[in-house]
Amino acid sequence: MIHRYALALVAFIAVPSMAAAPASIAGRWKTDDGKGIVAMAPCGAKMCGRIDRLLIKQPAGGQLDERNPDKAKRGRKVAGMQIYWDLVPDGGGWRGQGYSPEDGRYYKAHLRVKGDKLTMKGCVSVFCRTVTWTKVG
């Protein structure tokens, strides 16, 4: 009788750790402002995101990372740049690190997929901003 209760207790404790994995973020996503497409893909055991292409007119030679806080990186091209890294499942979504070449800020990223929408919340200190991207072909 005690053995049965012990098995039931072990099963009860184990169930929360078997939570379903969050929806995949893999694929190509158009930014909310329509300025670019970001490709999310595995990088090792985690997920990463790169700017696949820019949909805006670029200066000759390509758009550069001019606002990066690291002056040595201000000459690198934005197209192809990795802007998300170390993304891991976290509850019903993903968490990791992000970078915005538009304002040169690094932030903690929280992503969640619902259908063909990817919602991202980026926080620097206590200040957060949320955007929603749409999946593309």
mmCIF file of N, CA and C in Angstrom:
data_model
loop_
_atom_site.group_PDB
_atom_site.id
_atom_site.type_symbol
_atom_site.label_atom_id
_atom_site.label_comp_id
_atom_site.label_asym_id
_atom_site.label_seq_id
_atom_site.Cartn_x
_atom_site.Cartn_y
_atom_site.Cartn_z
ATOM 1 N N MET A 1 0.824 -1.189 0.000
ATOM 2 C CA MET A 1 0.000 0.000 0.000
ATOM 3 C C MET A 1 0.879 1.268 0.000
ATOM 4 N N ILE A 2 1.883 1.302 0.859
ATOM 5 C CA ILE A 2 2.775 2.465 0.910
ATOM 6 C C ILE A 2 3.526 2.590 -0.404
ATOM 7 N N HIS A 3 3.893 1.468 -0.986
ATOM 8 C CA HIS A 3 4.611 1.467 -2.267
ATOM 9 C C HIS A 3 3.792 2.171 -3.350
ATOM 10 N N ARG A 4 2.475 1.920 -3.379
ATOM 11 C CA ARG A 4 1.603 2.559 -4.363
ATOM 12 C C ARG A 4 1.561 4.078 -4.169
ATOM 13 N N TYR A 5 1.496 4.516 -2.918
ATOM 14 C CA TYR A 5 1.479 5.950 -2.630
ATOM 15 C C TYR A 5 2.804 6.600 -3.036
ATOM 16 N N ALA A 6 3.889 5.902 -2.802
ATOM 17 C CA ALA A 6 5.205 6.424 -3.188
ATOM 18 C C ALA A 6 5.292 6.586 -4.704
ATOM 19 N N LEU A 7 4.793 5.613 -5.471
ATOM 20 C CA LEU A 7 4.791 5.721 -6.930
ATOM 21 C C LEU A 7 3.912 6.876 -7.390
ATOM 22 N N ALA A 8 2.764 7.038 -6.775
ATOM 23 C CA ALA A 8 1.866 8.132 -7.137
ATOM 24 C C ALA A 8 2.521 9.476 -6.860
ATOM 25 N N LEU A 9 3.220 9.578 -5.733
ATOM 26 C CA LEU A 9 3.903 10.815 -5.391
ATOM 27 C C LEU A 9 5.014 11.120 -6.388
ATOM 28 N N VAL A 10 5.801 10.116 -6.760
ATOM 29 C CA VAL A 10 6.868 10.306 -7.749
ATOM 30 C C VAL A 10 6.273 10.754 -9.080
ATOM 31 N N ALA A 11 5.186 10.145 -9.521
ATOM 32 C CA ALA A 11 4.540 10.524 -10.778
ATOM 33 C C ALA A 11 4.027 11.951 -10.705
ATOM 34 N N PHE A 12 3.465 12.336 -9.574
ATOM 35 C CA PHE A 12 2.926 13.688 -9.415
ATOM 36 C C PHE A 12 4.046 14.733 -9.484
ATOM 37 N N ILE A 13 5.165 14.434 -8.854
ATOM 38 C CA ILE A 13 6.298 15.369 -8.850
ATOM 39 C C ILE A 13 6.930 15.459 -10.239
ATOM 40 N N ALA A 14 6.973 14.362 -10.986
ATOM 41 C CA ALA A 14 7.629 14.330 -12.295
ATOM 42 C C ALA A 14 6.835 15.053 -13.376
ATOM 43 N N VAL A 15 5.519 15.128 -13.261
ATOM 44 C CA VAL A 15 4.680 15.710 -14.311
ATOM 45 C C VAL A 15 5.039 17.159 -14.640
ATOM 46 N N PRO A 16 5.242 18.063 -13.657
ATOM 47 C CA PRO A 16 5.577 19.437 -14.028
ATOM 48 C C PRO A 16 6.852 19.555 -14.854
ATOM 49 N N SER A 17 7.814 18.663 -14.666
ATOM 50 C CA SER A 17 9.053 18.764 -15.425
ATOM 51 C C SER A 17 8.891 18.280 -16.860
ATOM 52 N N MET A 18 7.746 17.687 -17.195
ATOM 53 C CA MET A 18 7.500 17.203 -18.542
ATOM 54 C C MET A 18 6.643 18.196 -19.339
ATOM 55 N N ALA A 19 6.723 19.453 -18.985
ATOM 56 C CA ALA A 19 5.921 20.462 -19.675
ATOM 57 C C ALA A 19 6.244 20.464 -21.166
ATOM 58 N N ALA A 20 5.242 20.759 -21.970
ATOM 59 C CA ALA A 20 5.413 20.782 -23.422
ATOM 60 C C ALA A 20 6.405 21.872 -23.826
ATOM 61 N N ALA A 21 7.199 21.574 -24.826
ATOM 62 C CA ALA A 21 8.159 22.553 -25.338
ATOM 63 C C ALA A 21 7.389 23.701 -25.994
ATOM 64 N N PRO A 22 7.939 24.916 -25.948
ATOM 65 C CA PRO A 22 7.249 26.038 -26.598
ATOM 66 C C PRO A 22 7.245 25.864 -28.110
ATOM 67 N N ALA A 23 6.345 26.570 -28.779
ATOM 68 C CA ALA A 23 6.279 26.536 -30.244
ATOM 69 C C ALA A 23 7.625 26.979 -30.813
ATOM 70 N N SER A 24 8.019 26.376 -31.905
ATOM 71 C CA SER A 24 9.304 26.682 -32.531
ATOM 72 C C SER A 24 9.333 28.114 -33.068
ATOM 73 N N ILE A 25 10.480 28.758 -32.899
ATOM 74 C CA ILE A 25 10.680 30.093 -33.461
ATOM 75 C C ILE A 25 11.447 30.026 -34.778
ATOM 76 N N ALA A 26 11.808 28.816 -35.201
ATOM 77 C CA ALA A 26 12.587 28.648 -36.436
ATOM 78 C C ALA A 26 11.798 29.178 -37.635
ATOM 79 N N GLY A 27 12.493 29.825 -38.536
ATOM 80 C CA GLY A 27 11.865 30.342 -39.752
ATOM 81 C C GLY A 27 12.269 31.778 -40.014
ATOM 82 N N ARG A 28 11.609 32.370 -40.981
ATOM 83 C CA ARG A 28 11.882 33.754 -41.381
ATOM 84 C C ARG A 28 10.723 34.631 -40.942
ATOM 85 N N TRP A 29 11.029 35.777 -40.326
ATOM 86 C CA TRP A 29 10.026 36.657 -39.731
ATOM 87 C C TRP A 29 10.210 38.085 -40.223
ATOM 88 N N LYS A 30 9.122 38.686 -40.689
ATOM 89 C CA LYS A 30 9.152 40.088 -41.125
ATOM 90 C C LYS A 30 8.929 40.970 -39.902
ATOM 91 N N THR A 31 9.787 41.978 -39.750
ATOM 92 C CA THR A 31 9.696 42.862 -38.592
ATOM 93 C C THR A 31 8.412 43.676 -38.616
ATOM 94 N N ASP A 32 7.995 44.131 -37.448
ATOM 95 C CA ASP A 32 6.747 44.878 -37.317
ATOM 96 C C ASP A 32 6.752 46.174 -38.117
ATOM 97 N N ASP A 33 7.925 46.780 -38.292
ATOM 98 C CA ASP A 33 8.015 48.037 -39.038
ATOM 99 C C ASP A 33 8.246 47.815 -40.532
ATOM 100 N N GLY A 34 8.341 46.534 -40.954
ATOM 101 C CA GLY A 34 8.523 46.219 -42.361
ATOM 102 C C GLY A 34 9.901 46.521 -42.912
ATOM 103 N N LYS A 35 10.876 46.771 -42.043
ATOM 104 C CA LYS A 35 12.213 47.147 -42.502
ATOM 105 C C LYS A 35 13.128 45.971 -42.805
ATOM 106 N N GLY A 36 12.756 44.773 -42.334
ATOM 107 C CA GLY A 36 13.651 43.658 -42.568
ATOM 108 C C GLY A 36 13.025 42.307 -42.305
ATOM 109 N N ILE A 37 13.795 41.280 -42.636
ATOM 110 C CA ILE A 37 13.407 39.898 -42.377
ATOM 111 C C ILE A 37 14.523 39.271 -41.551
ATOM 112 N N VAL A 38 14.123 38.625 -40.458
ATOM 113 C CA VAL A 38 15.062 37.980 -39.555
ATOM 114 C C VAL A 38 14.858 36.470 -39.654
ATOM 115 N N ALA A 39 15.952 35.736 -39.807
ATOM 116 C CA ALA A 39 15.912 34.269 -39.878
ATOM 117 C C ALA A 39 16.318 33.715 -38.518
ATOM 118 N N MET A 40 15.427 32.921 -37.939
ATOM 119 C CA MET A 40 15.696 32.272 -36.655
ATOM 120 C C MET A 40 16.041 30.815 -36.954
ATOM 121 N N ALA A 41 17.156 30.334 -36.393
ATOM 122 C CA ALA A 41 17.614 28.978 -36.669
ATOM 123 C C ALA A 41 18.456 28.468 -35.499
ATOM 124 N N PRO A 42 18.613 27.139 -35.419
ATOM 125 C CA PRO A 42 19.470 26.587 -34.368
ATOM 126 C C PRO A 42 20.915 27.040 -34.537
ATOM 127 N N CYS A 43 21.580 27.264 -33.426
ATOM 128 C CA CYS A 43 23.024 27.508 -33.422
ATOM 129 C C CYS A 43 23.551 26.716 -32.233
ATOM 130 N N GLY A 44 23.997 25.525 -32.518
ATOM 131 C CA GLY A 44 24.366 24.603 -31.452
ATOM 132 C C GLY A 44 23.091 24.074 -30.809
ATOM 133 N N ALA A 45 23.065 24.019 -29.500
ATOM 134 C CA ALA A 45 21.896 23.513 -28.765
ATOM 135 C C ALA A 45 20.852 24.604 -28.522
ATOM 136 N N LYS A 46 21.151 25.819 -28.922
ATOM 137 C CA LYS A 46 20.250 26.951 -28.681
ATOM 138 C C LYS A 46 19.737 27.490 -30.012
ATOM 139 N N MET A 47 18.966 28.577 -29.961
ATOM 140 C CA MET A 47 18.474 29.240 -31.177
ATOM 141 C C MET A 47 19.119 30.619 -31.278
ATOM 142 N N CYS A 48 19.266 31.079 -32.520
ATOM 143 C CA CYS A 48 19.823 32.396 -32.803
ATOM 144 C C CYS A 48 19.001 33.054 -33.900
ATOM 145 N N GLY A 49 19.162 34.354 -34.063
ATOM 146 C CA GLY A 49 18.485 35.080 -35.126
ATOM 147 C C GLY A 49 19.438 36.013 -35.833
ATOM 148 N N ARG A 50 19.357 36.017 -37.170
ATOM 149 C CA ARG A 50 20.195 36.892 -37.998
ATOM 150 C C ARG A 50 19.307 37.727 -38.912
ATOM 151 N N ILE A 51 19.768 38.925 -39.233
ATOM 152 C CA ILE A 51 19.050 39.736 -40.205
ATOM 153 C C ILE A 51 19.300 39.097 -41.562
ATOM 154 N N ASP A 52 18.249 38.509 -42.124
ATOM 155 C CA ASP A 52 18.342 37.805 -43.400
ATOM 156 C C ASP A 52 18.497 38.804 -44.539
ATOM 157 N N ARG A 53 17.679 39.847 -44.489
ATOM 158 C CA ARG A 53 17.797 40.913 -45.496
ATOM 159 C C ARG A 53 17.039 42.141 -45.034
ATOM 160 N N LEU A 54 17.473 43.281 -45.562
ATOM 161 C CA LEU A 54 16.805 44.551 -45.271
ATOM 162 C C LEU A 54 15.851 44.879 -46.410
ATOM 163 N N LEU A 55 14.692 45.421 -46.054
ATOM 164 C CA LEU A 55 13.667 45.758 -47.050
ATOM 165 C C LEU A 55 13.581 47.267 -47.280
ATOM 166 N N ILE A 56 14.569 47.977 -46.799
ATOM 167 C CA ILE A 56 14.612 49.432 -46.962
ATOM 168 C C ILE A 56 15.758 49.791 -47.896
ATOM 169 N N LYS A 57 15.684 50.994 -48.429
ATOM 170 C CA LYS A 57 16.775 51.474 -49.276
ATOM 171 C C LYS A 57 18.007 51.659 -48.395
ATOM 172 N N GLN A 58 19.125 51.116 -48.874
ATOM 173 C CA GLN A 58 20.369 51.187 -48.117
ATOM 174 C C GLN A 58 21.348 52.137 -48.785
ATOM 175 N N PRO A 59 22.232 52.722 -48.009
ATOM 176 C CA PRO A 59 23.266 53.571 -48.603
ATOM 177 C C PRO A 59 24.238 52.710 -49.406
ATOM 178 N N ALA A 60 25.008 53.335 -50.257
ATOM 179 C CA ALA A 60 26.024 52.606 -51.032
ATOM 180 C C ALA A 60 26.925 51.848 -50.073
ATOM 181 N N GLY A 61 27.169 50.582 -50.369
ATOM 182 C CA GLY A 61 28.004 49.759 -49.496
ATOM 183 C C GLY A 61 27.221 49.037 -48.414
ATOM 184 N N GLY A 62 25.939 49.349 -48.260
ATOM 185 C CA GLY A 62 25.096 48.667 -47.275
ATOM 186 C C GLY A 62 24.950 49.428 -45.973
ATOM 187 N N GLN A 63 23.864 49.141 -45.277
ATOM 188 C CA GLN A 63 23.583 49.762 -43.981
ATOM 189 C C GLN A 63 24.596 49.261 -42.956
ATOM 190 N N LEU A 64 25.195 50.187 -42.196
ATOM 191 C CA LEU A 64 26.198 49.826 -41.202
ATOM 192 C C LEU A 64 25.638 49.940 -39.784
ATOM 193 N N ASP A 65 26.276 49.267 -38.865
ATOM 194 C CA ASP A 65 25.894 49.242 -37.450
ATOM 195 C C ASP A 65 26.448 50.489 -36.745
ATOM 196 N N GLU A 66 26.035 51.645 -37.210
ATOM 197 C CA GLU A 66 26.603 52.929 -36.792
ATOM 198 C C GLU A 66 26.356 53.313 -35.338
ATOM 199 N N ARG A 67 25.346 52.724 -34.704
ATOM 200 C CA ARG A 67 24.999 53.119 -33.330
ATOM 201 C C ARG A 67 25.507 52.138 -32.282
ATOM 202 N N ASN A 68 26.320 51.170 -32.706
ATOM 203 C CA ASN A 68 26.841 50.187 -31.764
ATOM 204 C C ASN A 68 27.670 50.908 -30.696
ATOM 205 N N PRO A 69 27.480 50.552 -29.405
ATOM 206 C CA PRO A 69 28.269 51.195 -28.358
ATOM 207 C C PRO A 69 29.768 50.887 -28.468
ATOM 208 N N ASP A 70 30.104 49.792 -29.140
ATOM 209 C CA ASP A 70 31.507 49.425 -29.368
ATOM 210 C C ASP A 70 31.935 50.056 -30.699
ATOM 211 N N LYS A 71 32.755 51.104 -30.632
ATOM 212 C CA LYS A 71 33.158 51.834 -31.835
ATOM 213 C C LYS A 71 33.803 50.927 -32.881
ATOM 214 N N ALA A 72 34.463 49.852 -32.448
ATOM 215 C CA ALA A 72 35.125 48.937 -33.381
ATOM 216 C C ALA A 72 34.116 48.171 -34.242
ATOM 217 N N LYS A 73 32.859 48.094 -33.817
ATOM 218 C CA LYS A 73 31.837 47.344 -34.553
ATOM 219 C C LYS A 73 30.960 48.232 -35.443
ATOM 220 N N ARG A 74 31.179 49.515 -35.426
ATOM 221 C CA ARG A 74 30.309 50.434 -36.169
ATOM 222 C C ARG A 74 30.455 50.331 -37.679
ATOM 223 N N GLY A 75 31.485 49.676 -38.176
ATOM 224 C CA GLY A 75 31.685 49.529 -39.608
ATOM 225 C C GLY A 75 31.118 48.233 -40.179
ATOM 226 N N ARG A 76 30.553 47.386 -39.337
ATOM 227 C CA ARG A 76 30.027 46.108 -39.844
ATOM 228 C C ARG A 76 28.644 46.296 -40.458
ATOM 229 N N LYS A 77 28.368 45.474 -41.462
ATOM 230 C CA LYS A 77 27.082 45.561 -42.160
ATOM 231 C C LYS A 77 25.964 44.965 -41.316
ATOM 232 N N VAL A 78 24.793 45.576 -41.397
ATOM 233 C CA VAL A 78 23.624 45.114 -40.648
ATOM 234 C C VAL A 78 23.054 43.847 -41.280
ATOM 235 N N ALA A 79 22.975 43.790 -42.604
ATOM 236 C CA ALA A 79 22.472 42.580 -43.279
ATOM 237 C C ALA A 79 23.400 41.424 -42.936
ATOM 238 N N GLY A 80 22.826 40.324 -42.463
ATOM 239 C CA GLY A 80 23.592 39.153 -42.065
ATOM 240 C C GLY A 80 24.007 39.149 -40.602
ATOM 241 N N MET A 81 23.804 40.262 -39.907
ATOM 242 C CA MET A 81 24.215 40.392 -38.518
ATOM 243 C C MET A 81 23.366 39.512 -37.594
ATOM 244 N N GLN A 82 24.017 38.861 -36.648
ATOM 245 C CA GLN A 82 23.289 38.099 -35.630
ATOM 246 C C GLN A 82 22.756 39.092 -34.609
ATOM 247 N N ILE A 83 21.434 39.054 -34.370
ATOM 248 C CA ILE A 83 20.825 39.976 -33.414
ATOM 249 C C ILE A 83 20.155 39.264 -32.240
ATOM 250 N N TYR A 84 20.061 37.919 -32.299
ATOM 251 C CA TYR A 84 19.568 37.124 -31.168
ATOM 252 C C TYR A 84 20.517 35.962 -30.952
ATOM 253 N N TRP A 85 20.780 35.619 -29.710
ATOM 254 C CA TRP A 85 21.624 34.485 -29.387
ATOM 255 C C TRP A 85 21.248 33.938 -28.012
ATOM 256 N N ASP A 86 21.709 32.712 -27.770
ATOM 257 C CA ASP A 86 21.447 32.020 -26.500
ATOM 258 C C ASP A 86 19.967 31.894 -26.175
ATOM 259 N N LEU A 87 19.128 31.730 -27.208
ATOM 260 C CA LEU A 87 17.690 31.569 -26.982
ATOM 261 C C LEU A 87 17.405 30.129 -26.567
ATOM 262 N N VAL A 88 16.743 29.984 -25.424
ATOM 263 C CA VAL A 88 16.404 28.670 -24.880
ATOM 264 C C VAL A 88 14.933 28.660 -24.475
ATOM 265 N N PRO A 89 14.320 27.468 -24.472
ATOM 266 C CA PRO A 89 12.927 27.380 -24.032
ATOM 267 C C PRO A 89 12.782 27.894 -22.603
ATOM 268 N N ASP A 90 11.682 28.592 -22.364
ATOM 269 C CA ASP A 90 11.406 29.155 -21.040
ATOM 270 C C ASP A 90 9.900 29.192 -20.854
ATOM 271 N N GLY A 91 9.362 28.213 -20.164
ATOM 272 C CA GLY A 91 7.915 28.144 -19.999
ATOM 273 C C GLY A 91 7.265 27.944 -21.356
ATOM 274 N N GLY A 92 6.338 28.809 -21.723
ATOM 275 C CA GLY A 92 5.657 28.704 -23.011
ATOM 276 C C GLY A 92 6.337 29.488 -24.117
ATOM 277 N N GLY A 93 7.534 30.003 -23.866
ATOM 278 C CA GLY A 93 8.231 30.809 -24.867
ATOM 279 C C GLY A 93 9.721 30.554 -24.858
ATOM 280 N N TRP A 94 10.476 31.574 -25.227
ATOM 281 C CA TRP A 94 11.925 31.501 -25.331
ATOM 282 C C TRP A 94 12.524 32.721 -24.645
ATOM 283 N N ARG A 95 13.727 32.563 -24.104
ATOM 284 C CA ARG A 95 14.440 33.706 -23.522
ATOM 285 C C ARG A 95 15.894 33.642 -23.944
ATOM 286 N N GLY A 96 16.502 34.811 -24.045
ATOM 287 C CA GLY A 96 17.902 34.884 -24.426
ATOM 288 C C GLY A 96 18.336 36.328 -24.510
ATOM 289 N N GLN A 97 19.287 36.597 -25.390
ATOM 290 C CA GLN A 97 19.849 37.941 -25.545
ATOM 291 C C GLN A 97 19.551 38.485 -26.931
ATOM 292 N N GLY A 98 19.424 39.807 -27.007
ATOM 293 C CA GLY A 98 19.170 40.446 -28.287
ATOM 294 C C GLY A 98 19.945 41.736 -28.434
ATOM 295 N N TYR A 99 19.990 42.208 -29.668
ATOM 296 C CA TYR A 99 20.654 43.471 -29.989
ATOM 297 C C TYR A 99 19.855 44.177 -31.060
ATOM 298 N N SER A 100 19.685 45.483 -30.908
ATOM 299 C CA SER A 100 18.982 46.289 -31.896
ATOM 300 C C SER A 100 19.970 47.227 -32.581
ATOM 301 N N PRO A 101 20.277 46.990 -33.872
ATOM 302 C CA PRO A 101 21.186 47.906 -34.564
ATOM 303 C C PRO A 101 20.554 49.286 -34.784
ATOM 304 N N GLU A 102 19.234 49.386 -34.670
ATOM 305 C CA GLU A 102 18.580 50.696 -34.848
ATOM 306 C C GLU A 102 18.972 51.683 -33.763
ATOM 307 N N ASP A 103 19.093 51.190 -32.517
ATOM 308 C CA ASP A 103 19.460 52.105 -31.435
ATOM 309 C C ASP A 103 20.740 51.694 -30.708
ATOM 310 N N GLY A 104 21.374 50.601 -31.144
ATOM 311 C CA GLY A 104 22.639 50.177 -30.548
ATOM 312 C C GLY A 104 22.507 49.652 -29.130
ATOM 313 N N ARG A 105 21.371 49.034 -28.809
ATOM 314 C CA ARG A 105 21.156 48.533 -27.445
ATOM 315 C C ARG A 105 21.114 47.012 -27.397
ATOM 316 N N TYR A 106 21.709 46.486 -26.346
ATOM 317 C CA TYR A 106 21.626 45.061 -26.031
ATOM 318 C C TYR A 106 20.529 44.903 -24.993
ATOM 319 N N TYR A 107 19.799 43.790 -25.041
ATOM 320 C CA TYR A 107 18.687 43.610 -24.119
ATOM 321 C C TYR A 107 18.397 42.138 -23.847
ATOM 322 N N LYS A 108 17.635 41.903 -22.790
ATOM 323 C CA LYS A 108 17.140 40.566 -22.485
ATOM 324 C C LYS A 108 15.900 40.357 -23.331
ATOM 325 N N ALA A 109 15.853 39.249 -24.055
ATOM 326 C CA ALA A 109 14.751 38.992 -24.988
ATOM 327 C C ALA A 109 13.864 37.851 -24.491
ATOM 328 N N HIS A 110 12.560 38.065 -24.659
ATOM 329 C CA HIS A 110 11.549 37.050 -24.346
ATOM 330 C C HIS A 110 10.664 36.930 -25.576
ATOM 331 N N LEU A 111 10.607 35.725 -26.182
ATOM 332 C CA LEU A 111 9.871 35.521 -27.425
ATOM 333 C C LEU A 111 8.793 34.459 -27.228
ATOM 334 N N ARG A 112 7.697 34.644 -27.945
ATOM 335 C CA ARG A 112 6.584 33.689 -27.873
ATOM 336 C C ARG A 112 5.907 33.634 -29.241
ATOM 337 N N VAL A 113 5.637 32.417 -29.712
ATOM 338 C CA VAL A 113 4.977 32.207 -31.002
ATOM 339 C C VAL A 113 3.519 31.856 -30.778
ATOM 340 N N LYS A 114 2.661 32.475 -31.602
ATOM 341 C CA LYS A 114 1.245 32.124 -31.618
ATOM 342 C C LYS A 114 0.803 32.181 -33.072
ATOM 343 N N GLY A 115 0.613 31.001 -33.661
ATOM 344 C CA GLY A 115 0.252 30.942 -35.074
ATOM 345 C C GLY A 115 1.393 31.440 -35.929
ATOM 346 N N ASP A 116 1.105 32.444 -36.780
ATOM 347 C CA ASP A 116 2.158 32.993 -37.646
ATOM 348 C C ASP A 116 2.718 34.304 -37.091
ATOM 349 N N LYS A 117 2.557 34.523 -35.797
ATOM 350 C CA LYS A 117 3.052 35.740 -35.140
ATOM 351 C C LYS A 117 4.117 35.388 -34.101
ATOM 352 N N LEU A 118 5.156 36.192 -34.056
ATOM 353 C CA LEU A 118 6.228 36.058 -33.073
ATOM 354 C C LEU A 118 6.256 37.359 -32.276
ATOM 355 N N THR A 119 5.920 37.262 -31.008
ATOM 356 C CA THR A 119 5.916 38.435 -30.139
ATOM 357 C C THR A 119 7.201 38.446 -29.339
ATOM 358 N N MET A 120 7.881 39.587 -29.361
ATOM 359 C CA MET A 120 9.133 39.737 -28.646
ATOM 360 C C MET A 120 9.047 40.882 -27.669
ATOM 361 N N LYS A 121 9.474 40.600 -26.464
ATOM 362 C CA LYS A 121 9.559 41.628 -25.435
ATOM 363 C C LYS A 121 11.036 41.787 -25.125
ATOM 364 N N GLY A 122 11.545 42.988 -25.306
ATOM 365 C CA GLY A 122 12.942 43.267 -25.018
ATOM 366 C C GLY A 122 13.041 44.225 -23.858
ATOM 367 N N CYS A 123 13.882 43.907 -22.877
ATOM 368 C CA CYS A 123 14.002 44.746 -21.690
ATOM 369 C C CYS A 123 15.442 45.155 -21.443
ATOM 370 N N VAL A 124 15.629 46.459 -21.187
ATOM 371 C CA VAL A 124 16.894 47.015 -20.746
ATOM 372 C C VAL A 124 16.585 47.586 -19.374
ATOM 373 N N SER A 125 17.186 46.996 -18.348
ATOM 374 C CA SER A 125 16.883 47.374 -16.975
ATOM 375 C C SER A 125 15.384 47.134 -16.739
ATOM 376 N N VAL A 126 14.631 48.141 -16.339
ATOM 377 C CA VAL A 126 13.189 47.972 -16.094
ATOM 378 C C VAL A 126 12.354 48.453 -17.277
ATOM 379 N N PHE A 127 12.989 48.934 -18.310
ATOM 380 C CA PHE A 127 12.268 49.461 -19.470
ATOM 381 C C PHE A 127 12.121 48.369 -20.529
ATOM 382 N N CYS A 128 10.879 48.118 -20.932
ATOM 383 C CA CYS A 128 10.600 47.046 -21.888
ATOM 384 C C CYS A 128 9.816 47.573 -23.086
ATOM 385 N N ARG A 129 9.980 46.875 -24.205
ATOM 386 C CA ARG A 129 9.239 47.190 -25.427
ATOM 387 C C ARG A 129 8.829 45.862 -26.053
ATOM 388 N N THR A 130 7.602 45.800 -26.552
ATOM 389 C CA THR A 130 7.105 44.584 -27.176
ATOM 390 C C THR A 130 6.755 44.864 -28.627
ATOM 391 N N VAL A 131 7.176 43.958 -29.523
ATOM 392 C CA VAL A 131 6.855 44.056 -30.945
ATOM 393 C C VAL A 131 6.354 42.698 -31.413
ATOM 394 N N THR A 132 5.611 42.694 -32.519
ATOM 395 C CA THR A 132 5.103 41.452 -33.079
ATOM 396 C C THR A 132 5.516 41.360 -34.537
ATOM 397 N N TRP A 133 6.180 40.264 -34.880
ATOM 398 C CA TRP A 133 6.608 39.997 -36.247
ATOM 399 C C TRP A 133 5.709 38.951 -36.868
ATOM 400 N N THR A 134 5.710 38.875 -38.207
ATOM 401 C CA THR A 134 4.865 37.933 -38.940
ATOM 402 C C THR A 134 5.742 36.975 -39.735
ATOM 403 N N LYS A 135 5.372 35.683 -39.699
ATOM 404 C CA LYS A 135 6.136 34.660 -40.406
ATOM 405 C C LYS A 135 5.973 34.851 -41.922
ATOM 406 N N VAL A 136 7.080 34.686 -42.639
ATOM 407 C CA VAL A 136 7.064 34.776 -44.104
ATOM 408 C C VAL A 136 7.580 33.469 -44.690
ATOM 409 N N GLY A 137 7.170 33.189 -45.953
ATOM 410 C CA GLY A 137 7.543 31.978 -46.692
ATOM 411 C C GLY A 137 8.803 31.413 -46.296
#
